[in-house]
Amino acid sequence: MKDHPQAVAPPLISPDEFATVADLLKRMTGIHIGSNKRAMVSGRLAKRLKALEIDSVDVYCTWLQQPGNAAEQDAFISALTTNMTRFNREDHHFIHLADHILPGLAAAARAGGRIRLWSAACSTGEEAYDLAFRMLDACPEAAQLNLRILATDIDKSALSIARAGIYPAASLGDLPDGFADRHLERGAGANGMARVAQGARDLITFRCLNLNGEWPFKGGFDVIMCRNVTIYFDEDTQARLWQRLADRILPGGALYIGHSELLPESIAMRFTQQERGAFCLPPDAPPRTQRRGADLNTAEAQRPDSNGGLG
Ligand SMILES: C[S@@+](CC[C@H](N)C(=O)[O-])C[C@H]1O[C@@H](n2cnc3c(N)ncnc32)[C@H](O)[C@@H]1O
């Protein structure tokens, strides 16, 4: 957790220090952080500065940008991102997916087709595992077919939790009846934690990726879930990202966006909205991307700890 209450609130960083941090974060991630978040930023950075025994925000920010400080750049990003998520968040998306999208994708995969899903900004993994659970229910033999889920986030600490796939038993209460019994092993982790079963884990590849950087893969996706992340970007950054994501949806596929996010009208008009935040591209829509090549395609991006060189 990034915001534990502290006995003594850390001192507020100055407006100039805040501006330096906000500018750096924007350049590294695309995240726009408003000055109303100065107390939150002060608290989160105080922990980094204390751990490093640095007492100046300016010194920290200058040092951070020097070559060789990639690990602290990751820690800086991790400290300032918000990873709030849970299983089955906005369950109407998963119900829509199961009812309208997955039966067709399962049939296509069984007929030898290549099927790709992407949880873009997967945080600690719950959303990606939700996709896997639904896919396995629609197609129990999914792992034997050419059917995979890519799950990406910019925060490497969140990705470590995602890869481990071990969650508090209490978090399973968000899942529909029967899901935990089918897809998780209770008590497999320490202290009553539950571990996602191998079947779901086998479908997912977790990678570090900055959505606002280059994407080290080509080709399209049948499903993209990009929820509750563009809210952290400014309007231009959002519009650019929505365009790139929409162009990666294959005909007959779907893009799911978060409840407080808005697809620009010029993009939304290419899709039919069948459910809140569920945008489907008609099967006869002109393809803007190729089905082939949706995998990460660089040696750098294959490393489990890699961000694909995207900063
Ligand atoms: C609030 S969580 C959303 C998680 C999940 N999609 C959901 O809806 O529950 C936002 C996530 O976006 C990630 N994020 C922020 N900026 C990003 C960027 N530029 N590229 C990729 N991920 C980013 C954060 O690290 C965080 O894990």
JSON list of C-alpha atoms in Angstrom, two decimals, residues 6 40 49 59 85 107-108 132 139 146 185 188 195 201 210 219 252 279-280 285 293 300 304:
[
{"chain": "A", "resi": 6, "resn": "GLN", "atom": "CA", "xyz": [1.81, 8.02, 9.20]},
{"chain": "A", "resi": 40, "resn": "MET", "atom": "CA", "xyz": [0.02, 12.84, -1.67]},
{"chain": "A", "resi": 49, "resn": "LEU", "atom": "CA", "xyz": [14.09, 10.14, 0.10]},
{"chain": "A", "resi": 59, "resn": "VAL", "atom": "CA", "xyz": [18.85, 16.57, -5.74]},
{"chain": "A", "resi": 85, "resn": "THR", "atom": "CA", "xyz": [-7.95, -2.59, -8.69]},
{"chain": "A", "resi": 107, "resn": "ALA", "atom": "CA", "xyz": [-14.85, -21.14, -31.82]},
{"chain": "A", "resi": 108, "resn": "ALA", "atom": "CA", "xyz": [-12.23, -19.30, -33.88]},
{"chain": "A", "resi": 132, "resn": "ALA", "atom": "CA", "xyz": [-8.25, -15.82, -18.12]},
{"chain": "A", "resi": 139, "resn": "CYS", "atom": "CA", "xyz": [-12.85, -22.73, -23.63]},
{"chain": "A", "resi": 146, "resn": "ASN", "atom": "CA", "xyz": [-3.28, -20.35, -30.11]},
{"chain": "A", "resi": 185, "resn": "GLU", "atom": "CA", "xyz": [-6.11, -22.68, -4.84]},
{"chain": "A", "resi": 188, "resn": "ALA", "atom": "CA", "xyz": [-1.70, -22.26, -1.36]},
{"chain": "A", "resi": 195, "resn": "ARG", "atom": "CA", "xyz": [-2.98, -18.65, -5.58]},
{"chain": "A", "resi": 201, "resn": "ARG", "atom": "CA", "xyz": [-1.48, -18.47, -15.26]},
{"chain": "A", "resi": 210, "resn": "ASN", "atom": "CA", "xyz": [4.60, 2.35, -20.98]},
{"chain": "A", "resi": 219, "resn": "GLY", "atom": "CA", "xyz": [-0.60, -6.61, -35.02]},
{"chain": "A", "resi": 252, "resn": "GLY", "atom": "CA", "xyz": [-15.35, -8.46, -34.47]},
{"chain": "A", "resi": 279, "resn": "PHE", "atom": "CA", "xyz": [-17.14, -0.91, -27.69]},
{"chain": "A", "resi": 280, "resn": "CYS", "atom": "CA", "xyz": [-17.41, -3.57, -30.39]},
{"chain": "A", "resi": 285, "resn": "ALA", "atom": "CA", "xyz": [-15.20, -3.17, -40.39]},
{"chain": "A", "resi": 293, "resn": "GLY", "atom": "CA", "xyz": [2.30, -10.42, -35.00]},
{"chain": "A", "resi": 300, "resn": "GLU", "atom": "CA", "xyz": [14.67, -6.86, -24.78]},
{"chain": "A", "resi": 304, "resn": "PRO", "atom": "CA", "xyz": [10.65, -10.73, -17.44]}
]
